[in-house]
Coordinates of C-alpha atoms in Angstrom, one line a residue:
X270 CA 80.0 22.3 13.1
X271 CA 81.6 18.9 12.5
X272 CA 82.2 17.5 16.3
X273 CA 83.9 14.7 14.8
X274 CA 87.8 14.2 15.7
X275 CA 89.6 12.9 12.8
X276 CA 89.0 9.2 12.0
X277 CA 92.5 6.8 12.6
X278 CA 94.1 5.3 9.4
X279 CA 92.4 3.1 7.7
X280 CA 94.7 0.3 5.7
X281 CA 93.9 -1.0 2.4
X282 CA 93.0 -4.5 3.7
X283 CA 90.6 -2.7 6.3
X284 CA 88.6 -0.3 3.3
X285 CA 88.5 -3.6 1.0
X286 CA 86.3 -5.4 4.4
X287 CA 84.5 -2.3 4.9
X288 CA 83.5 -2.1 1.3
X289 CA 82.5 -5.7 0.8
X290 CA 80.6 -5.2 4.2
X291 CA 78.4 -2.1 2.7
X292 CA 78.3 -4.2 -0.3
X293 CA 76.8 -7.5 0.9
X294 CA 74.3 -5.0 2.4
X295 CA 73.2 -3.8 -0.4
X296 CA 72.7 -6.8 -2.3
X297 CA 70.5 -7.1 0.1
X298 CA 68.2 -4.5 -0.8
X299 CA 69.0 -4.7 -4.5
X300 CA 68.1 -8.7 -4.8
X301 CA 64.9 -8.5 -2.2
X302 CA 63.0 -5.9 -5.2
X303 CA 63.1 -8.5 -7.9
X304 CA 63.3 -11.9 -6.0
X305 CA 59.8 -11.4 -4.3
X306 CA 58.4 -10.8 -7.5
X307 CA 59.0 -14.6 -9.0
X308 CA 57.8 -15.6 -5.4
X309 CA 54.5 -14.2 -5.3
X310 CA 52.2 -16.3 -7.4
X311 CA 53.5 -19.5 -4.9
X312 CA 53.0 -17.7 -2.3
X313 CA 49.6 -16.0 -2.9
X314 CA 48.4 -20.3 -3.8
X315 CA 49.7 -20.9 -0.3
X316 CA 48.5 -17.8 1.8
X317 CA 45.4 -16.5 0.0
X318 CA 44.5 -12.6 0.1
X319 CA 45.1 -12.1 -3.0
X320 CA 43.4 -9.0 -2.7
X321 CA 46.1 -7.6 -0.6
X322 CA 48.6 -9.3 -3.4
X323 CA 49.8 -5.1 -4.3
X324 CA 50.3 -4.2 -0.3
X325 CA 53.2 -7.0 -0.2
X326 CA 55.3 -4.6 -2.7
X327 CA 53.6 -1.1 -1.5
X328 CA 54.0 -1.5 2.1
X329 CA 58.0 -2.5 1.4
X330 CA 58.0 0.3 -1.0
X331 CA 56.5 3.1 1.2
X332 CA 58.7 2.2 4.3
X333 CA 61.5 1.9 2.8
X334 CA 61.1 5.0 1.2
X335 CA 59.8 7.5 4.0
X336 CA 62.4 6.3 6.7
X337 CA 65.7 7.2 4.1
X338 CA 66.3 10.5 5.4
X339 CA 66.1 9.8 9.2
X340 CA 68.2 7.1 8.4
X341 CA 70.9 9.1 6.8
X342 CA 70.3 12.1 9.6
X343 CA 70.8 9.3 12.5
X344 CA 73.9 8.1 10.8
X345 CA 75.3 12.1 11.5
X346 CA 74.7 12.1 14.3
X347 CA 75.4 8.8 15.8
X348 CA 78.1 7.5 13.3
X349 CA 77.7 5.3 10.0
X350 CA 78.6 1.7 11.9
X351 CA 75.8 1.4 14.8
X352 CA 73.3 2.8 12.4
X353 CA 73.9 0.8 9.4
X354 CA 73.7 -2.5 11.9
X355 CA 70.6 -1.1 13.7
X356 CA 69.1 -1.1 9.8
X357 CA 70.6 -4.5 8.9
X358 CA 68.7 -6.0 12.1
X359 CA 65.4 -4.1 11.4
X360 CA 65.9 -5.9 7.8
X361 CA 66.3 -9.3 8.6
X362 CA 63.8 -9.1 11.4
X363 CA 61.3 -8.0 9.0
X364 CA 63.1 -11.0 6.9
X365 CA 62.2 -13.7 9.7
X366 CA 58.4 -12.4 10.0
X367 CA 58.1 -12.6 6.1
X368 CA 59.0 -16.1 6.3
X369 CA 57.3 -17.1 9.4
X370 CA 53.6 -15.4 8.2
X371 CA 50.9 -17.2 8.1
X372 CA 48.3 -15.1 6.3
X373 CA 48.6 -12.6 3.3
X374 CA 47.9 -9.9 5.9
X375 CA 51.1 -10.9 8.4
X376 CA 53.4 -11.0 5.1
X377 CA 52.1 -7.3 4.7
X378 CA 52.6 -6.4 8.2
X379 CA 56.5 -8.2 7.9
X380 CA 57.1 -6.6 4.5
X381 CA 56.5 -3.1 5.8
X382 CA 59.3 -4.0 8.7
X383 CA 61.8 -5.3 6.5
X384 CA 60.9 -2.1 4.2
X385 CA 62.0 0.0 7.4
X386 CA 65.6 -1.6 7.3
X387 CA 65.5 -1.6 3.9
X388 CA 65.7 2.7 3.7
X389 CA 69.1 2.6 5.8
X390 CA 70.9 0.0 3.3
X391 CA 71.1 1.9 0.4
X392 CA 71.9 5.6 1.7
X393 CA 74.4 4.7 4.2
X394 CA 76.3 2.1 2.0
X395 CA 76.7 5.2 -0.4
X396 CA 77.8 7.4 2.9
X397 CA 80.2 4.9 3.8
X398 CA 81.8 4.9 0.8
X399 CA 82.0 8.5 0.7
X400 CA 83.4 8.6 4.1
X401 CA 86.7 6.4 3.7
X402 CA 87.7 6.9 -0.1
X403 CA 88.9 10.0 -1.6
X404 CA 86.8 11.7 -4.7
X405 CA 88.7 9.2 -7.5
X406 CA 88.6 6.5 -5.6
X407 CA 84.9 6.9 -4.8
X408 CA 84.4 7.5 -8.8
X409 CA 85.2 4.2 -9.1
X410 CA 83.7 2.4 -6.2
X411 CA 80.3 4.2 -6.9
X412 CA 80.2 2.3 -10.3
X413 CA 80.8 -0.7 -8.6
X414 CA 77.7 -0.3 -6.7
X415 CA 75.8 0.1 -9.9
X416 CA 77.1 -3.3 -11.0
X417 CA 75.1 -4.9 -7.6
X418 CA 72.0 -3.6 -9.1
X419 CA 72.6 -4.7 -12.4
X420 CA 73.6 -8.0 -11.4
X421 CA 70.7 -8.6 -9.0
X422 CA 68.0 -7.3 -12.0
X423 CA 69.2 -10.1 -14.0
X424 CA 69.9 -12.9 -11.5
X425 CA 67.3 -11.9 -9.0
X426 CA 64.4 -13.6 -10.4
X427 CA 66.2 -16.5 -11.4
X428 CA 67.2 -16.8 -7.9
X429 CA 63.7 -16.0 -6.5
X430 CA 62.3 -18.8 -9.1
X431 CA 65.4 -21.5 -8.3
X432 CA 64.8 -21.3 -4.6
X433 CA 61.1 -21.3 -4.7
X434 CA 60.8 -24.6 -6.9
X435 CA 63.7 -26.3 -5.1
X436 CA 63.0 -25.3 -1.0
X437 CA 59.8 -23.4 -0.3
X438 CA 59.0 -19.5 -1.0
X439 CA 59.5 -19.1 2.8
X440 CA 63.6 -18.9 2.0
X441 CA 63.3 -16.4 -0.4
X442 CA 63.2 -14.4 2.7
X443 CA 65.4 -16.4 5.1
X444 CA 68.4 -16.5 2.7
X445 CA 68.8 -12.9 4.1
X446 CA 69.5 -14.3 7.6
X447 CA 73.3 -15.4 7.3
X448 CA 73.8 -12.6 4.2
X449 CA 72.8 -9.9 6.4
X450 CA 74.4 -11.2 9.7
X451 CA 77.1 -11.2 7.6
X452 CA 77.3 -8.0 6.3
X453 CA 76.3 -6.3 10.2
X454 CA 79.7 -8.6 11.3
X455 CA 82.3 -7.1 8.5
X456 CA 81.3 -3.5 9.2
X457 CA 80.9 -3.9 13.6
X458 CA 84.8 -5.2 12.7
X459 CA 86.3 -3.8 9.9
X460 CA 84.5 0.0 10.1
X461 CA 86.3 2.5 13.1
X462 CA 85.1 5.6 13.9
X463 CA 86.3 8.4 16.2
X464 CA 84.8 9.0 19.3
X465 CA 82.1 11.9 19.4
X466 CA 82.4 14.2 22.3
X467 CA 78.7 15.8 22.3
X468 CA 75.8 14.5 23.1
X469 CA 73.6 14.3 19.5
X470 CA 70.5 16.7 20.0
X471 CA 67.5 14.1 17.9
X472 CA 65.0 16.0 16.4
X473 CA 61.9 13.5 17.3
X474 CA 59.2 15.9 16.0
X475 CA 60.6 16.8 12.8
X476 CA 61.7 13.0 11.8
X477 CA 58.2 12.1 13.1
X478 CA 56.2 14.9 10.9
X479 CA 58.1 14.0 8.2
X480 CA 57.5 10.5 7.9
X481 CA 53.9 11.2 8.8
X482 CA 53.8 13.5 5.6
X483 CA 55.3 11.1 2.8
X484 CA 53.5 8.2 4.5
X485 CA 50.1 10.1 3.8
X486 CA 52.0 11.3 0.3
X487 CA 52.4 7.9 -0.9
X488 CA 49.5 6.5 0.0
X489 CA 47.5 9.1 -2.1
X490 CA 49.7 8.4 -5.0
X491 CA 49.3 4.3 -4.8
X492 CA 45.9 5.0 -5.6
X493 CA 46.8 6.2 -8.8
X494 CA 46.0 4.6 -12.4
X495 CA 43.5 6.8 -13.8
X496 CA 42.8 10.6 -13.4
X497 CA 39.4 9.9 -11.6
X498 CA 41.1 7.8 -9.0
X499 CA 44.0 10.5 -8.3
X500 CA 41.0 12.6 -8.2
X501 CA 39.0 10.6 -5.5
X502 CA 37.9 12.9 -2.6
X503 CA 39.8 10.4 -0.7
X504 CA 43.4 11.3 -2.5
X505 CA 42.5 14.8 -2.5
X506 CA 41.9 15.3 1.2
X507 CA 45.8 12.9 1.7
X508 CA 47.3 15.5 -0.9
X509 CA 46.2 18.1 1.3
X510 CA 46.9 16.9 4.5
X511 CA 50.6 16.0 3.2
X512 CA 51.4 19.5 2.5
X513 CA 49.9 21.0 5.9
X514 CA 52.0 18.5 7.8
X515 CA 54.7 19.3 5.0
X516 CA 54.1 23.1 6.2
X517 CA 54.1 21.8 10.0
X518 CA 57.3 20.2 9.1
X519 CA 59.6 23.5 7.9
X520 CA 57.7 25.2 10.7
X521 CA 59.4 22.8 13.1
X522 CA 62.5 22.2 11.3
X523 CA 63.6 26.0 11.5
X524 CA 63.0 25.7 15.5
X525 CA 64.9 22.9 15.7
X526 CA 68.4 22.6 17.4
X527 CA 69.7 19.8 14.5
X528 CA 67.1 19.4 12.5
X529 CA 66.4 16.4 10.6
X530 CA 66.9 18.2 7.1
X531 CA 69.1 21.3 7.8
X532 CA 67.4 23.9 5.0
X533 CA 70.9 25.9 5.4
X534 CA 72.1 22.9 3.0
X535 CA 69.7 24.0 0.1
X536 CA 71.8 27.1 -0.1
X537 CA 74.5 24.7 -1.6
X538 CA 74.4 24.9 -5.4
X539 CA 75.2 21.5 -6.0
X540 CA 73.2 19.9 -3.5
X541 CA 70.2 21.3 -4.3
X542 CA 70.6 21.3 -8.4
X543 CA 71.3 17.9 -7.6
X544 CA 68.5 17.2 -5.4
X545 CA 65.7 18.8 -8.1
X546 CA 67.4 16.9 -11.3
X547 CA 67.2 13.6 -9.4
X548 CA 63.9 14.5 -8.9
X549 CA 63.1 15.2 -12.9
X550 CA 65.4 11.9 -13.7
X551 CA 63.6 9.8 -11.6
X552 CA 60.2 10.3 -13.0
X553 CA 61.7 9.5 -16.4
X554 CA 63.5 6.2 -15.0
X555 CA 61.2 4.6 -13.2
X556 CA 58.6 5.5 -15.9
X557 CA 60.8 3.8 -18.5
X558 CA 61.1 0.5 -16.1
X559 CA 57.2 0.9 -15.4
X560 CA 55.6 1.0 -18.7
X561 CA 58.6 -0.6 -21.2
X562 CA 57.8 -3.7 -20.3
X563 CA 53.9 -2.8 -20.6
X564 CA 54.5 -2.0 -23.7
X565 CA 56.6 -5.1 -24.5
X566 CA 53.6 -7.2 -23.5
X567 CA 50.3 -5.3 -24.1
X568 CA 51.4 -3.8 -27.8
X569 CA 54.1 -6.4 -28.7
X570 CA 52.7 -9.6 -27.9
X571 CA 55.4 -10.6 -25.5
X572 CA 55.2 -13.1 -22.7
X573 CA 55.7 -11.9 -19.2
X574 CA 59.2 -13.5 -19.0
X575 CA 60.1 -11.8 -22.3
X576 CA 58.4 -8.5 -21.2
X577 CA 61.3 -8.7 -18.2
X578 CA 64.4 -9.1 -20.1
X579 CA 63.2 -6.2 -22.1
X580 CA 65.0 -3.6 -19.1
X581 CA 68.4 -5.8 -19.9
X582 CA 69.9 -3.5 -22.2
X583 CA 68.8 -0.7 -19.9
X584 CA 69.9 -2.2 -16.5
X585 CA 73.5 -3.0 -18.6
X586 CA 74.0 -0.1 -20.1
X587 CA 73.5 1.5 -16.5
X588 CA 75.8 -0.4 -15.1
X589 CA 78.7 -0.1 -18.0
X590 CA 78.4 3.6 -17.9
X591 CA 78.4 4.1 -14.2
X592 CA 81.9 2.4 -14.0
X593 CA 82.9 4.9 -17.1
X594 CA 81.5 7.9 -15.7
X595 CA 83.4 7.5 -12.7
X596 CA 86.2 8.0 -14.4
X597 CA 85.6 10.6 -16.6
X598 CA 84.0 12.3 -13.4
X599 CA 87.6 13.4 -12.3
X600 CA 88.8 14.5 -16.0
X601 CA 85.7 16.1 -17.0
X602 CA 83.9 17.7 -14.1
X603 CA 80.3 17.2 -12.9
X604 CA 77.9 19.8 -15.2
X605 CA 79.8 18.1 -18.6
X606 CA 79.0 14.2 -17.5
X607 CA 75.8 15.3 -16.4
X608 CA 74.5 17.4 -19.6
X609 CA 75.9 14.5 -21.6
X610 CA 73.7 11.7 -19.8
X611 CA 70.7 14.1 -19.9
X612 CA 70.7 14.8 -23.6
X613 CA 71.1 10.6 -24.0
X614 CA 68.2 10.3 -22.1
X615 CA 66.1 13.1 -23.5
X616 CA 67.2 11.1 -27.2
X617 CA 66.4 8.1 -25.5
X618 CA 62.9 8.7 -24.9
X619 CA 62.4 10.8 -27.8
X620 CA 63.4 7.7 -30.0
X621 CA 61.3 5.5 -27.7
X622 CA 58.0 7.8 -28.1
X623 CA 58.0 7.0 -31.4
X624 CA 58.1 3.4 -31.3
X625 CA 54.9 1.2 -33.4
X626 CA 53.9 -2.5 -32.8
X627 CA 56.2 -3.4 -36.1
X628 CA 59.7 -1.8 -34.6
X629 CA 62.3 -3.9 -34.8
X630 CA 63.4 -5.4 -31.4
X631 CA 67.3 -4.2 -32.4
X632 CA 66.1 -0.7 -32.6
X633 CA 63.8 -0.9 -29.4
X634 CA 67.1 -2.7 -27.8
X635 CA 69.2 0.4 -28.8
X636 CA 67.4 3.3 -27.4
X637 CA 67.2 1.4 -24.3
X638 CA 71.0 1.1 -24.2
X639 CA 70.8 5.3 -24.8
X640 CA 68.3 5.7 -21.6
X641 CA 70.6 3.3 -19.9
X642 CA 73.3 4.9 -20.8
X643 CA 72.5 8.6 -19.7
X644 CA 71.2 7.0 -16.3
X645 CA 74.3 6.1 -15.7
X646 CA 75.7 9.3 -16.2
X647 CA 73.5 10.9 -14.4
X648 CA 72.7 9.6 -11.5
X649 CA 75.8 8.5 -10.3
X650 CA 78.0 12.1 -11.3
X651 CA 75.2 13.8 -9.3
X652 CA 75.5 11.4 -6.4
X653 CA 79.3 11.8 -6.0
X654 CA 79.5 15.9 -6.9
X655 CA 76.7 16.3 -3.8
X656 CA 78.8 14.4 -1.6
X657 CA 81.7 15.7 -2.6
X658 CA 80.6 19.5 -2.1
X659 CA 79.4 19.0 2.6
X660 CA 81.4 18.4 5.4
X661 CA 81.3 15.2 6.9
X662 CA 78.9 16.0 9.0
X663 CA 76.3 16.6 6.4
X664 CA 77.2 13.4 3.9
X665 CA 74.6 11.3 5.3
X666 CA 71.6 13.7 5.2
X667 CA 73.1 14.8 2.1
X668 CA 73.6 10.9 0.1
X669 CA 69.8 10.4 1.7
X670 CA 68.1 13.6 0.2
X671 CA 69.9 12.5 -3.3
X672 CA 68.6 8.8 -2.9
X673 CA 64.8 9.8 -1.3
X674 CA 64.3 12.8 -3.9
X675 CA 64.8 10.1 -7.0
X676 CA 62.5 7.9 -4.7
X677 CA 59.7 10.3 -4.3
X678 CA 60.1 11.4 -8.1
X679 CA 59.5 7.9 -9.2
X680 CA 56.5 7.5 -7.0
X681 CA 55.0 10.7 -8.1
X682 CA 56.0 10.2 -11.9
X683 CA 54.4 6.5 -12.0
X684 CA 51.0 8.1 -10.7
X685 CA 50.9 10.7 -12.7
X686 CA 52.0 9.0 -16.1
X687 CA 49.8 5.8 -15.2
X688 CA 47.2 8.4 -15.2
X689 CA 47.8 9.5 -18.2
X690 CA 48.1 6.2 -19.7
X691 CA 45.2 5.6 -18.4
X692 CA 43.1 8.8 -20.2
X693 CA 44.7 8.0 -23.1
X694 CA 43.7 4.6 -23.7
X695 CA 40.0 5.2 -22.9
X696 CA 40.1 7.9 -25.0
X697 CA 41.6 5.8 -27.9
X698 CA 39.6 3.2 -27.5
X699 CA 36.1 5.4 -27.3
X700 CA 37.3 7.0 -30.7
X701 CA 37.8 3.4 -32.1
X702 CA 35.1 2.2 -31.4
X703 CA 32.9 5.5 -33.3
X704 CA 34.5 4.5 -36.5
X705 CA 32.2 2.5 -39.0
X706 CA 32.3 -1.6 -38.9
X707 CA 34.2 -1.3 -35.6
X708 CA 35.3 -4.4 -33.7
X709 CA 34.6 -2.8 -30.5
X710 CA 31.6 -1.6 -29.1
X711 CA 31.6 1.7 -27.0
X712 CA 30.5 -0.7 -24.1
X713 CA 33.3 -2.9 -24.9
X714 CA 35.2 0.3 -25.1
X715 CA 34.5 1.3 -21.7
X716 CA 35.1 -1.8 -19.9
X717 CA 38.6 -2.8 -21.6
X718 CA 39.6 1.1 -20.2
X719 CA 38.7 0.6 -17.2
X720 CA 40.6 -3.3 -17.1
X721 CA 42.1 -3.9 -19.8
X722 CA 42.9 -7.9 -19.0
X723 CA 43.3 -8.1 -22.9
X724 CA 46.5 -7.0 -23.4
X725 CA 48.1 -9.7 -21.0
X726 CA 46.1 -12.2 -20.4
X727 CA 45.7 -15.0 -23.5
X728 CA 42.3 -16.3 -22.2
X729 CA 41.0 -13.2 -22.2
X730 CA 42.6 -12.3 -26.0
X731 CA 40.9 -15.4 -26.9
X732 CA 37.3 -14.3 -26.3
X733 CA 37.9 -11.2 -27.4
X734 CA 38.8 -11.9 -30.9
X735 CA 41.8 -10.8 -33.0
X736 CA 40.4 -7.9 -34.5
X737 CA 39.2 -6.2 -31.1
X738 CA 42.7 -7.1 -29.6
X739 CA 44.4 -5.4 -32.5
X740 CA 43.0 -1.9 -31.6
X741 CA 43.2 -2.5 -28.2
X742 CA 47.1 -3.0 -29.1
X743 CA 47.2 0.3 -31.1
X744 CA 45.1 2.1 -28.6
X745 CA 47.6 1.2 -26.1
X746 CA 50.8 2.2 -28.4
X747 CA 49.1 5.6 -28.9
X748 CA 48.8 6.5 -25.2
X749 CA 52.4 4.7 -24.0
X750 CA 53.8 7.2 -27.3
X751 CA 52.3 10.0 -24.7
X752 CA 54.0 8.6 -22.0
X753 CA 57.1 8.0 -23.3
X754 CA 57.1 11.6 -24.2
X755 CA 56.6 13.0 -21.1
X756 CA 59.1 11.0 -19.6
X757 CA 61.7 13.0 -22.3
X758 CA 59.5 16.3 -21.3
X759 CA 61.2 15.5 -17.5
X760 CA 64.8 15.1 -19.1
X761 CA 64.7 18.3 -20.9
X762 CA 63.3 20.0 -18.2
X763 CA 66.0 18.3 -16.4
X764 CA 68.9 19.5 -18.9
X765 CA 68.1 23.3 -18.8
X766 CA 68.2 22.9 -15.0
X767 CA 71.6 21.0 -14.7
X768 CA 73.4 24.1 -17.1
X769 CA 73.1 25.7 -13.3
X770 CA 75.4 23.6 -12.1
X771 CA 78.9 24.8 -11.2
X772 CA 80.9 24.6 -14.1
X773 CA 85.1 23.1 -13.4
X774 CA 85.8 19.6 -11.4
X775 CA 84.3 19.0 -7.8
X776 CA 85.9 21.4 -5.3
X777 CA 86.9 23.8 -8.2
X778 CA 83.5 24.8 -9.4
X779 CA 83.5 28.5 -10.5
X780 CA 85.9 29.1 -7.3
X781 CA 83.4 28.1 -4.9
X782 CA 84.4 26.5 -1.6
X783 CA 83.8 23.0 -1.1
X784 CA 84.5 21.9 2.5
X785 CA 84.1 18.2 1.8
X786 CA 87.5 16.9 3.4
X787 CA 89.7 15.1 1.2
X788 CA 91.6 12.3 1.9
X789 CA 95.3 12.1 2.0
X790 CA 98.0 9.3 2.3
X791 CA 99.5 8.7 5.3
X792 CA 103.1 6.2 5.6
X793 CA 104.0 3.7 2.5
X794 CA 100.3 2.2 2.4
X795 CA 99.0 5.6 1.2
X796 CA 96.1 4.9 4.3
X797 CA 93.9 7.8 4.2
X798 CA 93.1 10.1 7.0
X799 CA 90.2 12.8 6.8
X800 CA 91.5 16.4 7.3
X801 CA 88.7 18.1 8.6

């Protein structure tokens, strides 16, 4: 039960603050993935370690990804304002460590503490939003939120670049300072929420286990890239002890008072149909931004910059179709907008798997726009419909699952499909090098599958001769055409599930009840109130 009184009016003016609050949050998160990136070769001449170079991104990557449902859960319980500012502080302390390290190891240590903040931006931005708008009005918000993460893929490095030439890598990370203070001053003003008569009941053991589980989880699947390192007794042993703790984890959740994850909210259509197709979509999308550019580089002959502006059309097309599906959301339902973006993307990367080293750049660009296109669709109709079908009391757990199951999906799908990649190439490249006259030997063979420095590195190119790189090239284009196809495997997979969605707009699906409270108007400002 919701123990929430109703929230007071909230004016226009006031939603506009709250909104660019959440907003300035987010950029946060959204810039900090891509300016880092153009940092890193600075700041790996000025630190050393390069050897820990990967842990900069993984430990940001795995924090921020394990902590999103207690996040969201906390935000329930305790209310959306003092949690998002406890997550904005946990950012840009992480923020002031990353720019105050002193060794390769500290920045590691400070990355997976601004990771930790990091996990509450996101989720509870989303949450907020769907707290003080009503369903159309959140429609279009939500594809306003895409446009952040549009803008920041394209101006991000730029930025990251600009300020590291001009200043010194250390204010890639203290720019956050004033932008999150910021953002934690606009919501502590501009967000009011009621007061909460109960004491919240934590459930420490279950957020605990949990975090434990996809900590271990994730660090098995970082050691991906080939099938004999998933394999490693080492990854198999994590793998198992992530489901046992997994299993510890229902075990305690269905003791618990409020648990972290309620399970009673899987018996929700939408939620969990939602939950599973993020799950599907997000191996395919974060495979696409993986290995596109991969394949822009290694088969195409691209530089690194150029191998970057390759996701444009994607990251565009994304954020264009977001803004359009929120407004088709309320004419045409959620299992419509849905099927739609799931038969672009499963056209998408159908079109892609096909791709050689002689297709046109115009044609690549286009089926990029497609993926982009269905991502758009997807993501953000299933986003809104899962909101749209709890009670208030459930929208943060619910808008964290939705954001952490796409999360998980991408870390598992990038494993698994690097893996392949992986088998594929060494197994093109053995088969190459059989044939008569080859270029390659089978030693050669062997060593370019296991590092395959070749395909992106022009020194190396150079002493390996033209011929050799050429099948190295094609080898490559073989396995990513494997890739690329099971990335469309996911969509369709994907597409039979999402028919099981309700069928009718959200709060009408096939006459079930949706308790998600609407929003009225109130007095000539049309201020909503939440009826619950």
């Amino acid at each position: 039960m919701d123990v929430l009184s109703p929230p007071p009016p909230i004016s226009p003016k006031r939603r506009w603050a709250i909104t660019a609050g959440v907003m300035t949050g987010m950029l946060l998160a959204a810039m900090e993935a891509t300016v880092v990136g153009t940092a890193m070769p600075t700041i790996v001449a000025v630190l050393g370690g390069l050897a820990h170079y990967s842990w900069v991104f993984s430990a940001y990557l795995l924090t921020s990804t394990v902590t999103v449902p207690v996040w969201g859960k906390l935000s329930d319980l305790f209310g959306r304002r003092i949690i998002f500012q406890v997550g904005v502080g946990v950012f840009l302390l992480g923020s002031l460590a990353c720019g105050l390290s002193q060794t390769m190891m500290q920045l590691v240590v400070a990355r997976a503490v601004q990771g930790l903040g990091a996990g509450a931006l996101v989720p509870l931005a989303m949450t907020i939003i769907g707290d003080i708008f009503t369903l159309a009005e959140r429609a279009r918000m939500q594809g306003l939120f895409s446009g952040v993460w549009g803008l920041s893929s394209i101006i991000g490095p730029l930025v990251g670049g600009f300020v590291t030439d001009q200043l010194s890598w250390r204010w890639v990370f203290y720019i956050n300072l004033p932008v999150g203070i910021a953002a934690a001053a606009i919501i502590g003003v501009a967000l009011v929420e009621p007061k909460r008569h109960e004491r919240p009941k934590i459930d420490y053991a279950g957020a605990t286990v949990l975090m434990i589980a996809v900590t271990v989880l994730m660090l098995a699947l970082g050691e991906g890239g080939s099938v004999a390192e998933l394999l490693r007794t080492r990854n198999l042993l994590l793998f198992a002890a992530s489901l046992v703790l997994l299993g510890v984890f229902v075990w305690i959740e269905r003791r618990a008072v409020d648990p972290v994850v309620p399970f009673g909210l899987f018996r929700n259509r939408v939620v969990t149909i939602s939950i599973v197709v993020g799950f599907l979509a997000g191996i395919a999308m974060f495979g696409g931004i993986t290995f596109i550019p991969l394949m822009a580089q290694g088969v195409r002959g691209a530089s690194a910059t150029e191998a970057g502006t390759f996701l444009t059309p994607l990251m565009l097309a994304w954020v264009l179709m977001s803004i359009i599906g929120g407004r088709l959301l309320i004419r045409w339902g959620t299992r419509p907008l849905v099927i739609l973006g799931l038969v672009l993307m499963c056209a998408g990367f159908g079109a892609f798997a096909t791709f050689t080293a002689e297709t046109s750049r115009w044609v690549l660009m286009a089926e990029l726009i497609v993926i982009g296109s269905g991502l758009g669709l997807v993501m953000l109709t299933l986003l809104i419909a899962s909101q749209h079908s709890v009670t208030r009391d459930q929208l943060g757990i619910t808008t964290s699952l939705n954001q952490f199951s796409r999360s998980i999906g991408g870390a598992l799908g990038v494993a698994l499909l690097g893996a392949l990649m992986a088998a594929g190439l060494g197994a093109n490249l053995m088969q190459a090098a059989s044939q008569p006259n080859a270029p390659l030997t089978r030693e050669q063979a062997t060593r370019l599958a296991q590092n395959p420095d070749a395909l992106v590195s022009e020194e190396a190119r150079t002493a390996l001769g033209r011929p050799a790189v050429r099948v190295l090239q094609q080898s490559l284009a073989r396995s990513l055409r494997i890739v690329f196809a099971a990335c469309g495997v996911m969509c369709v997979i994907a597409l039979l599930i999402a028919f099981m969605l309700p069928a009718g707009k959200p709060g009408q699906q096939d006459g079930e009840k949706f308790v998600m409270a609407e929003m009225t108007t109130v007095d000539a400002e049309h201020e909503p109130v939440c009826n619950e």
